[in-house]
Short mmCIF file of C-alpha atoms in Angstrom, two decimals:
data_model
loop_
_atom_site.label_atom_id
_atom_site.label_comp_id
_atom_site.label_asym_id
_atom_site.label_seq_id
_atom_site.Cartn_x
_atom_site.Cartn_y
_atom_site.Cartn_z
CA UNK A 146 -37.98 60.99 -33.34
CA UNK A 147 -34.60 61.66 -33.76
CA UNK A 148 -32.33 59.56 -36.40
CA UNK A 149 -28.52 58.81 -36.56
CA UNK A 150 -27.02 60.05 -39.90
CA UNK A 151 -25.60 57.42 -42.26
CA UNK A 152 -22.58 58.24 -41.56
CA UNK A 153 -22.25 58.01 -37.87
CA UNK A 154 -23.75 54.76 -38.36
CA UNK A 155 -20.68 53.84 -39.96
CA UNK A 156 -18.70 55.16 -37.64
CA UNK A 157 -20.21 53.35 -35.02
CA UNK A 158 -20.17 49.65 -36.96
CA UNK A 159 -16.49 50.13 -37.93
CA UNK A 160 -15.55 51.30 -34.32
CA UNK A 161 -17.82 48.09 -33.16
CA UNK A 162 -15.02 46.21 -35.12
CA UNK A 163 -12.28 47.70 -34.17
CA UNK A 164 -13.37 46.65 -30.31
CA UNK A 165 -14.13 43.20 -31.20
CA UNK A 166 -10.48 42.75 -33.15
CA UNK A 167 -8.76 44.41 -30.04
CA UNK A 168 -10.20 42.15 -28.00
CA UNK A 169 -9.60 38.86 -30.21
CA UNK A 170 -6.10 40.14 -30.48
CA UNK A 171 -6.02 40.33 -26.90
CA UNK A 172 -6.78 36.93 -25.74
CA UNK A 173 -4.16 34.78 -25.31
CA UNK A 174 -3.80 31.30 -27.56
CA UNK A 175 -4.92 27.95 -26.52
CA UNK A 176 -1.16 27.93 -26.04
CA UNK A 177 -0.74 30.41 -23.54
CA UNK A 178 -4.14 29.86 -22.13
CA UNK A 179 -4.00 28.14 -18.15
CA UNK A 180 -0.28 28.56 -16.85
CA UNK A 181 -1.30 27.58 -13.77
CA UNK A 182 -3.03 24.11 -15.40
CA UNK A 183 0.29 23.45 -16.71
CA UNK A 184 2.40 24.63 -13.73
CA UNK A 185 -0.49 22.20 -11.55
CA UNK A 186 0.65 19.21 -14.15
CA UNK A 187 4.09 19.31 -13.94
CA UNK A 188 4.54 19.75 -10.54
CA UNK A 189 1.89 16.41 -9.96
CA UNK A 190 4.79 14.93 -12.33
CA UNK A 191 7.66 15.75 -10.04
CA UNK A 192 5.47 14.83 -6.69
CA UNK A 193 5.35 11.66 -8.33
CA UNK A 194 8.93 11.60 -10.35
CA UNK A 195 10.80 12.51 -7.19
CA UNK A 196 8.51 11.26 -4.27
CA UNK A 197 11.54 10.02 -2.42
CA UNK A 198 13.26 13.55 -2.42
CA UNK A 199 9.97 14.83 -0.87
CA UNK A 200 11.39 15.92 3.17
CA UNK A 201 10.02 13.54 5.79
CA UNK A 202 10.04 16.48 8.64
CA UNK A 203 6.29 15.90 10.05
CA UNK A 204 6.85 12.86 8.11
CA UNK A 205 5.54 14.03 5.05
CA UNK A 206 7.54 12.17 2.39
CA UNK A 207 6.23 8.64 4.20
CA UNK A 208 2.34 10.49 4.19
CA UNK A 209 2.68 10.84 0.41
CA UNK A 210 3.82 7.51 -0.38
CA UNK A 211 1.60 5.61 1.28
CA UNK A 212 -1.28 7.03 -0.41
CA UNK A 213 0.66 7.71 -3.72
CA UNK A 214 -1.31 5.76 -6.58
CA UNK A 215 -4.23 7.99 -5.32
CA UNK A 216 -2.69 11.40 -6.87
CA UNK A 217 -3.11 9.57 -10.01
CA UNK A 218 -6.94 10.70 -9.69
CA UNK A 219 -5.38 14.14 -10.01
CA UNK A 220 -4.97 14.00 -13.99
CA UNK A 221 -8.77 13.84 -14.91
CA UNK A 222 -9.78 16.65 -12.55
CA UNK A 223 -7.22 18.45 -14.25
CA UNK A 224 -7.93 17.22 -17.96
CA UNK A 225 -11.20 18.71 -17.54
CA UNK A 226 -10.49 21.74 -16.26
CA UNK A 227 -7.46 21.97 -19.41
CA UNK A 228 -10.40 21.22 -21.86
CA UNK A 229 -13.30 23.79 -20.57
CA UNK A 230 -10.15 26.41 -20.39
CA UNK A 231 -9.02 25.00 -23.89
CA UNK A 232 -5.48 25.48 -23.25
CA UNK A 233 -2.95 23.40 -25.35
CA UNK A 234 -0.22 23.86 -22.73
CA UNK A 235 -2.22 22.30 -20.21
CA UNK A 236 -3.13 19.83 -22.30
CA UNK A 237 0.08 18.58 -23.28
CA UNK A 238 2.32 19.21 -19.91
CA UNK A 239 -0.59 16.37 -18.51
CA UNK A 240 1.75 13.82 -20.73
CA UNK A 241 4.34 13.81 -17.82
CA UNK A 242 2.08 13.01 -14.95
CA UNK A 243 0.40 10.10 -16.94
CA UNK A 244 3.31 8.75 -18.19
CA UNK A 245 6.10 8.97 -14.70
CA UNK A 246 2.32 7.16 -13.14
CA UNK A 247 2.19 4.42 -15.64
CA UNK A 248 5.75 3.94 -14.98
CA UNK A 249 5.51 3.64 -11.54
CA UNK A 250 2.14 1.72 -10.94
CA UNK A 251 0.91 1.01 -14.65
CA UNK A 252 2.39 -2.08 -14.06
CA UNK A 253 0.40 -3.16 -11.03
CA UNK A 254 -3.16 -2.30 -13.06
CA UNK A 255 -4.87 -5.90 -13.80
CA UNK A 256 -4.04 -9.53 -13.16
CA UNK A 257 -0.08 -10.57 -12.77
CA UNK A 258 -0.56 -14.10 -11.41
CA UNK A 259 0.97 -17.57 -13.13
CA UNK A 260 -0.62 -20.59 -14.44
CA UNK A 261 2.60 -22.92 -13.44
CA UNK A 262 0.45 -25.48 -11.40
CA UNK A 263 -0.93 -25.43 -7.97
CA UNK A 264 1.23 -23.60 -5.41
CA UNK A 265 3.80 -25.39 -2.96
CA UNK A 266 2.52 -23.31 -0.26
CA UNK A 267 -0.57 -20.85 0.57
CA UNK A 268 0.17 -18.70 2.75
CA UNK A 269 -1.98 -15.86 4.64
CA UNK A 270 -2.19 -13.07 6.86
CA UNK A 271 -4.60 -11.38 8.97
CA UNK A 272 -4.90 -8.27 11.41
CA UNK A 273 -7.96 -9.54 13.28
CA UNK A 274 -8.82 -6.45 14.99
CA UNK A 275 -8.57 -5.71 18.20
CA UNK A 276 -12.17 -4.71 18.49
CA UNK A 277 -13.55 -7.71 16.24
CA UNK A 278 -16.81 -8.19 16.70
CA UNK A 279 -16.87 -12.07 15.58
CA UNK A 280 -13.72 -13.72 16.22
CA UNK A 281 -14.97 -17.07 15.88
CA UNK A 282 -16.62 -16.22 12.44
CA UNK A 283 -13.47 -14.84 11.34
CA UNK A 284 -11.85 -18.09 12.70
CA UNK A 285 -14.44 -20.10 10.23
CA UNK A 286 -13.50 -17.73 7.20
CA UNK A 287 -9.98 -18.27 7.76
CA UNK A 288 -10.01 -21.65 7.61
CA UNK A 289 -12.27 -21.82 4.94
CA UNK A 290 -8.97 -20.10 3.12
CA UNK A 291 -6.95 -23.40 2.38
CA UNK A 292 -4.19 -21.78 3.44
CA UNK A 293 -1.46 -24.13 4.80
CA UNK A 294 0.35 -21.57 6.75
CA UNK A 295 -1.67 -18.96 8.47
CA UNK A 296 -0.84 -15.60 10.50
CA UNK A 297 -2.68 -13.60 12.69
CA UNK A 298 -1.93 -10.36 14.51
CA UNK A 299 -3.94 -8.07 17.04
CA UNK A 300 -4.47 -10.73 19.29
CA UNK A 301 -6.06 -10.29 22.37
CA UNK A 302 -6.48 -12.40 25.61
CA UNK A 303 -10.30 -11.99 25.39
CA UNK A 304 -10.69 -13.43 21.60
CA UNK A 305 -7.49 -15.79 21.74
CA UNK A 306 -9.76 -18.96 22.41
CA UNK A 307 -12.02 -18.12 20.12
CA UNK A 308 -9.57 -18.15 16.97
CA UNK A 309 -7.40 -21.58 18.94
CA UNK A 310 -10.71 -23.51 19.23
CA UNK A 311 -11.98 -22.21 15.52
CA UNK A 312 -8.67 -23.36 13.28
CA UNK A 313 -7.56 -26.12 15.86
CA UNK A 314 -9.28 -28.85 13.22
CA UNK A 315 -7.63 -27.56 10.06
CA UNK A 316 -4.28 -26.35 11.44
CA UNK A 317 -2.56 -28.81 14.31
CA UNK A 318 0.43 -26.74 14.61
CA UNK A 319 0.59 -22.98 16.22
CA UNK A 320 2.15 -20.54 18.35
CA UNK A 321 1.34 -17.28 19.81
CA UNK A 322 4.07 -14.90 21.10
CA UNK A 323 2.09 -11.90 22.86
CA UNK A 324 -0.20 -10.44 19.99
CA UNK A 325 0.66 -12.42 17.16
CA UNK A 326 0.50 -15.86 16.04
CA UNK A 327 0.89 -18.25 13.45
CA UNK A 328 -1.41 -21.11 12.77
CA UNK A 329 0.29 -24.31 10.39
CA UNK A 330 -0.86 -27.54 8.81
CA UNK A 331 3.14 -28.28 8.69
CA UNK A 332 5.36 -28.87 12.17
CA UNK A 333 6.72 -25.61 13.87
CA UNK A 334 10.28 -25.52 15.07
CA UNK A 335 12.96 -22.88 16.12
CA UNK A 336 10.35 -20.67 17.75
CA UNK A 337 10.69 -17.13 19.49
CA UNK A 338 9.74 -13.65 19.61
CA UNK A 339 11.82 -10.73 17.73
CA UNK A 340 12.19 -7.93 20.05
CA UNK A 341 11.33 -5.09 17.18
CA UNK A 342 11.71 -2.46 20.19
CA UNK A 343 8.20 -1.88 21.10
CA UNK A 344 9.60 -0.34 24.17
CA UNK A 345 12.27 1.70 23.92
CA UNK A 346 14.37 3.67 26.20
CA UNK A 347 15.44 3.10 30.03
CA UNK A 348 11.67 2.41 31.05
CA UNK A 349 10.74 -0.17 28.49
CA UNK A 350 14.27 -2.01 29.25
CA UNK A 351 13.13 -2.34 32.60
CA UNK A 352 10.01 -4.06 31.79
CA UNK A 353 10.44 -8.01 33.26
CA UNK A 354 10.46 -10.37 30.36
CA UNK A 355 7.10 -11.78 31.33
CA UNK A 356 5.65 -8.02 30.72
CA UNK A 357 7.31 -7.60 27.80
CA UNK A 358 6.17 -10.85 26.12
CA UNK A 359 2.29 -9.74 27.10
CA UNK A 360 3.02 -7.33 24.35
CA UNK A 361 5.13 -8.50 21.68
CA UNK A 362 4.15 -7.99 18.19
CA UNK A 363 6.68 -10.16 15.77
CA UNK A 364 7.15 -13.78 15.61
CA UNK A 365 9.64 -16.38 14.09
CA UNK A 366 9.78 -19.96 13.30
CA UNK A 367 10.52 -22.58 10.74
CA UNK A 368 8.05 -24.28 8.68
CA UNK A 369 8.67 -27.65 7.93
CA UNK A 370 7.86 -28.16 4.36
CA UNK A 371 8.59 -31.17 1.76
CA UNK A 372 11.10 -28.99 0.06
CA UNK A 373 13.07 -27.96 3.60
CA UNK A 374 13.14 -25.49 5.55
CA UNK A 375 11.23 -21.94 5.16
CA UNK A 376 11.71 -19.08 7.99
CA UNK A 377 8.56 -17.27 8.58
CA UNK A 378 8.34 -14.19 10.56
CA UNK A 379 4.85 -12.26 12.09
CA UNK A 380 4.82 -8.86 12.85
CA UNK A 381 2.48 -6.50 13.70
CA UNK A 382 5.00 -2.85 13.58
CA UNK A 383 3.63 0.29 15.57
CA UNK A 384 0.91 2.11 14.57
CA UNK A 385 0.64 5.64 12.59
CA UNK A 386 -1.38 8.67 13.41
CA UNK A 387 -2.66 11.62 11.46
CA UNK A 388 -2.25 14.65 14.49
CA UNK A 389 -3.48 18.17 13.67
CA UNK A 390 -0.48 19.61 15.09
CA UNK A 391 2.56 17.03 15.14
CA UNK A 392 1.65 15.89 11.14
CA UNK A 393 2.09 12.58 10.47
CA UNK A 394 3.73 10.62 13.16
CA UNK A 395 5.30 7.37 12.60
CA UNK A 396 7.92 6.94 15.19
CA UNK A 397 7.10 3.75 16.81
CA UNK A 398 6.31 2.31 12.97
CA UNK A 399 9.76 3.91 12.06
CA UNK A 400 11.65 2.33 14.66
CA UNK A 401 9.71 -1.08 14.63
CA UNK A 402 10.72 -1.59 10.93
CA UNK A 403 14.53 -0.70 11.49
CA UNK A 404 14.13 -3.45 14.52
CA UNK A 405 12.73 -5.68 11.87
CA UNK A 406 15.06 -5.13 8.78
CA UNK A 407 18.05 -5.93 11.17
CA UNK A 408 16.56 -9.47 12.67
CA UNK A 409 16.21 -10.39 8.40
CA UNK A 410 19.66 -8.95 7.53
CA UNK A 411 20.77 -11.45 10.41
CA UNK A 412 18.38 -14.36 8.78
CA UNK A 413 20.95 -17.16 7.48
CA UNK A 414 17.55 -19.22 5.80
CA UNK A 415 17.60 -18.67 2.04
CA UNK A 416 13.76 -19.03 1.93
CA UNK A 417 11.84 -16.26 4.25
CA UNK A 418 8.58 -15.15 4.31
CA UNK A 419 7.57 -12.09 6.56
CA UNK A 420 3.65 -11.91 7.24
CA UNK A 421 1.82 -9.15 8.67
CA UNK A 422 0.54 -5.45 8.84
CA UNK A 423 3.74 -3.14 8.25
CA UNK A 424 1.56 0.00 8.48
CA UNK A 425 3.36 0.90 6.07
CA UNK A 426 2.56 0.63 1.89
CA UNK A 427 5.40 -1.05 0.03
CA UNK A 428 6.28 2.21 -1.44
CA UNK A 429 7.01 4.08 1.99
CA UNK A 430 10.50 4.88 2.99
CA UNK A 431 10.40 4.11 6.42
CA UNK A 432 9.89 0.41 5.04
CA UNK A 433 13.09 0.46 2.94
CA UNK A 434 14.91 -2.16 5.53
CA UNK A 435 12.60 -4.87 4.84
CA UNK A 436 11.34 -4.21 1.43
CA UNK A 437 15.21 -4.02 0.18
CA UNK A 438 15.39 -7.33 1.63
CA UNK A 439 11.87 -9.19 0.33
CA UNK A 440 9.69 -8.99 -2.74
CA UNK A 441 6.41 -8.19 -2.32
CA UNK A 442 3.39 -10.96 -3.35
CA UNK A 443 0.95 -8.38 -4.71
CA UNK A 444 3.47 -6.63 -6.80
CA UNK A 445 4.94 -9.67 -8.28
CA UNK A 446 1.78 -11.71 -9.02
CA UNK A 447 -1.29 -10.01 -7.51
CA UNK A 448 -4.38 -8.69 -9.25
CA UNK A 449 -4.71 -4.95 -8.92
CA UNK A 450 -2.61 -3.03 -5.96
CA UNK A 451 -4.63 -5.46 -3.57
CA UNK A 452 -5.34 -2.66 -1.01
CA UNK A 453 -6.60 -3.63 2.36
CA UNK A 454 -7.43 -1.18 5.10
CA UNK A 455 -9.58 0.09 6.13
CA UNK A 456 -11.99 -2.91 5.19
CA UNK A 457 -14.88 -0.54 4.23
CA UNK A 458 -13.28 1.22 1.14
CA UNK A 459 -9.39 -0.10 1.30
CA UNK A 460 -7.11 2.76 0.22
CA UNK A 461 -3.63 1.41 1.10
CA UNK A 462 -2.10 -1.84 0.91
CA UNK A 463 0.09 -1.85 4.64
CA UNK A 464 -1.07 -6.07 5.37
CA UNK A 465 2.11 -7.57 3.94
CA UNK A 466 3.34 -10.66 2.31
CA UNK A 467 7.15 -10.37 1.80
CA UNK A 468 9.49 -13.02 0.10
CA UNK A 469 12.89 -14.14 -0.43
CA UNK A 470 14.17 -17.35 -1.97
CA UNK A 471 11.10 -18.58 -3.27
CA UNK A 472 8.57 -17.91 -6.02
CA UNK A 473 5.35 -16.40 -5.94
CA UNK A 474 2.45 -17.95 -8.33
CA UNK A 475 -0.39 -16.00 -7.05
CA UNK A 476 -1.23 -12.68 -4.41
CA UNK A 477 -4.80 -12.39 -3.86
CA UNK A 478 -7.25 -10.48 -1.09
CA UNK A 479 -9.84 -12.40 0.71
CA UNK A 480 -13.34 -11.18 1.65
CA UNK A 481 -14.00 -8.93 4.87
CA UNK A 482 -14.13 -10.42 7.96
CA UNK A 483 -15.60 -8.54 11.22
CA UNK A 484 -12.29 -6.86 11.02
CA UNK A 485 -11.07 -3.73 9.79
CA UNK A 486 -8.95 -4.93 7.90
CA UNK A 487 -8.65 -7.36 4.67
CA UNK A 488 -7.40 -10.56 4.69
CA UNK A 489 -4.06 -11.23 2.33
CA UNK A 490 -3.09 -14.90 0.77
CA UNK A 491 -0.56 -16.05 -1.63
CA UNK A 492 0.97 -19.44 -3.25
CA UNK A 493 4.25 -19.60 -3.14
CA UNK A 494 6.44 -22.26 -5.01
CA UNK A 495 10.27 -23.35 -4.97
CA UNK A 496 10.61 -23.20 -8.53
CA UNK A 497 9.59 -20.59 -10.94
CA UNK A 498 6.50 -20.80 -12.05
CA UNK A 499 5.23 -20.37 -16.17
CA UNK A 500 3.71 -17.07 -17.38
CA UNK A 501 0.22 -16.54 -18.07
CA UNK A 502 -0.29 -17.20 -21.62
CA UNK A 503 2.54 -19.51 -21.79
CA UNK A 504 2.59 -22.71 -23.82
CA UNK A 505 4.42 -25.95 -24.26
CA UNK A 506 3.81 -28.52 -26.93
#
């Protein structure tokens, strides 16, 4: 049997040590631990800091902002990986993320309706679908709302009756240019389609006017209320499309909203509300004509961002209600329908409604 002297023994624990304090000297602090956690953090900061900076070639600036609350889910996936590498840097460049997200949506997180009083005016909106399954149980639903002023868009010839012949009781007033409509409990004047240049270009101009109308997708009249006049508009702007080779492409959204900003930069009504599905969240660019113009319902006094499509597991908020000249109480979304899409109300009043939490002897 063979037997290390006492000495090499010693040699061997004290160079044992000498490995272990290399190597302890060798690993970085938990301050110099994950660079790339903390490079990862502040660059979610500035996605979110500068989203508007972000280039829209492919249309990837609009792509972003539609679905922009979402990178907030970003900071725990990285808080836990910051923690499990135990790196202080990480840890505190995650500050800037959480606090440019709380000032851009922190606001919108819980309930920012009034308790003035009833509303003057409910108002809704709803893409039907299309492809709706149920048109005259979406009818009922509807008009189980209370809404006083009701509009719907992605009409088609086939369900049309259905949805006349389902609010006809509750709403005597309505009018349907092409695929959108608007049903009222209040008279209807000044009524015509807005030409938001569905077809563009020397073929669509040639289109008779009959042709055209088929298709039109924005509205406007004037509601008769007790208080005067209010100029409601309907639109239904171009779809969008996620394409594995052209990115994002927006251009008949793009051009519909530009259409559509112009029509309410040449609206002389002080009190206008624009109904519909924008496809488009309040916080994308190519909306920047019409939200520069209106206040959005949700953000002023909904509950939560109030998203709406698709109806299974809503991600985005692009159904719409947009004001001007009058107040909103109340923002709310209604239960699904046999659409793919959510339903959107809100109360409106003409003066400004009390706080929540506010008191008067």
């Amino acid at each position: 049997m063979l037997h290390t002297a006492p000495s090499e023994r010693t040699t061997a624990r004290a160079a044992a040590r000498i490995r272990r304090a290399v190597r302890a000297t060798a690993r970085p602090g938990p301050w110099k631990r994950g660079p790339v956690l903390a490079a990862l953090a502040v660059l979610l900061a500035l996605t979110l800091l500068l989203h508007a900076r972000i280039t829209d070639r492919w249309s990837l600036g609009s792509l972003v902002e539609t679905f922009l609350p979402w990178f907030g889910l970003c900071v725990p996936v990285l808080l836990v990986w910051a923690l499990r590498r135990r790196s202080a840097s990480a840890l505190a460049a995650l500050v800037l993320p959480v606090a440019v997200w709380l000032n851009l949506f922190g606001g919108l997180v819980g309930d920012r309706s009034y308790t003035g009083g009833p509303a003057d005016l409910t108002v809704a909106e709803h893409n039907v679908d299309a492809g709706n399954p149920d048109p005259a149980g979406t009818a009922r639903a509807l008009a189980a709302s209370g809404a006083d002023v009701l509009a719907l868009v992605e009409l088609t010839p086939q369900a049309l009756g259905a949805y006349e012949k389902g609010l006809a009781e509750a709403y005597p007033h309505r009018t349907v240019q092409g695929t959108v409509g608007l049903w009222s409990k209040l008279p209807l004047s000044d009524t015509r389609p807005v030409d938001t240049q569905m077809d563009a270009g020397p073929l669509g101009a040639a289109k008779p006017a009959d042709v055209k109308l088929a298709s039109n997708r924005a509205l406007r009249t004037t509601v008769a209320t007790d208080q005067g006049p209010l100029a409601v508009y309907v639109a239904h702007l171009g779809s969008v499309r996620l394409m594995p080779r052209g990115g994002f492409w927006t251009e008949s959204r793009d051009r519909n909203a530009r259409a559509l900003g112009e029509a309410l930069s040449a609206e002389r009504s002080e009190r206008v509300v624009l109904l519909g599905d924008l496809n488009g969240t309040a916080d994308d660019r190519a909306l920047d004509g019409i939200t520069s113009q209106l206040r959005s319902a949700q953000t002023e006094a909904g509950d939560g961002f109030g998203f709406t499509w698709p109806a299974r597991f809503p991600v985005a908020r692009i159904d719409q209600i947009l004001v001007r000249g009058v107040n909103v109480e109340e923002s709310r979304v209604l239960s699904a329908t046999g659409s793919d899409h959510l339903p959107v109300v809100a109360g409106i009043s003409w003066t400004p409604a009390k706080p929540r939490g506010f008191s008067s002897s």
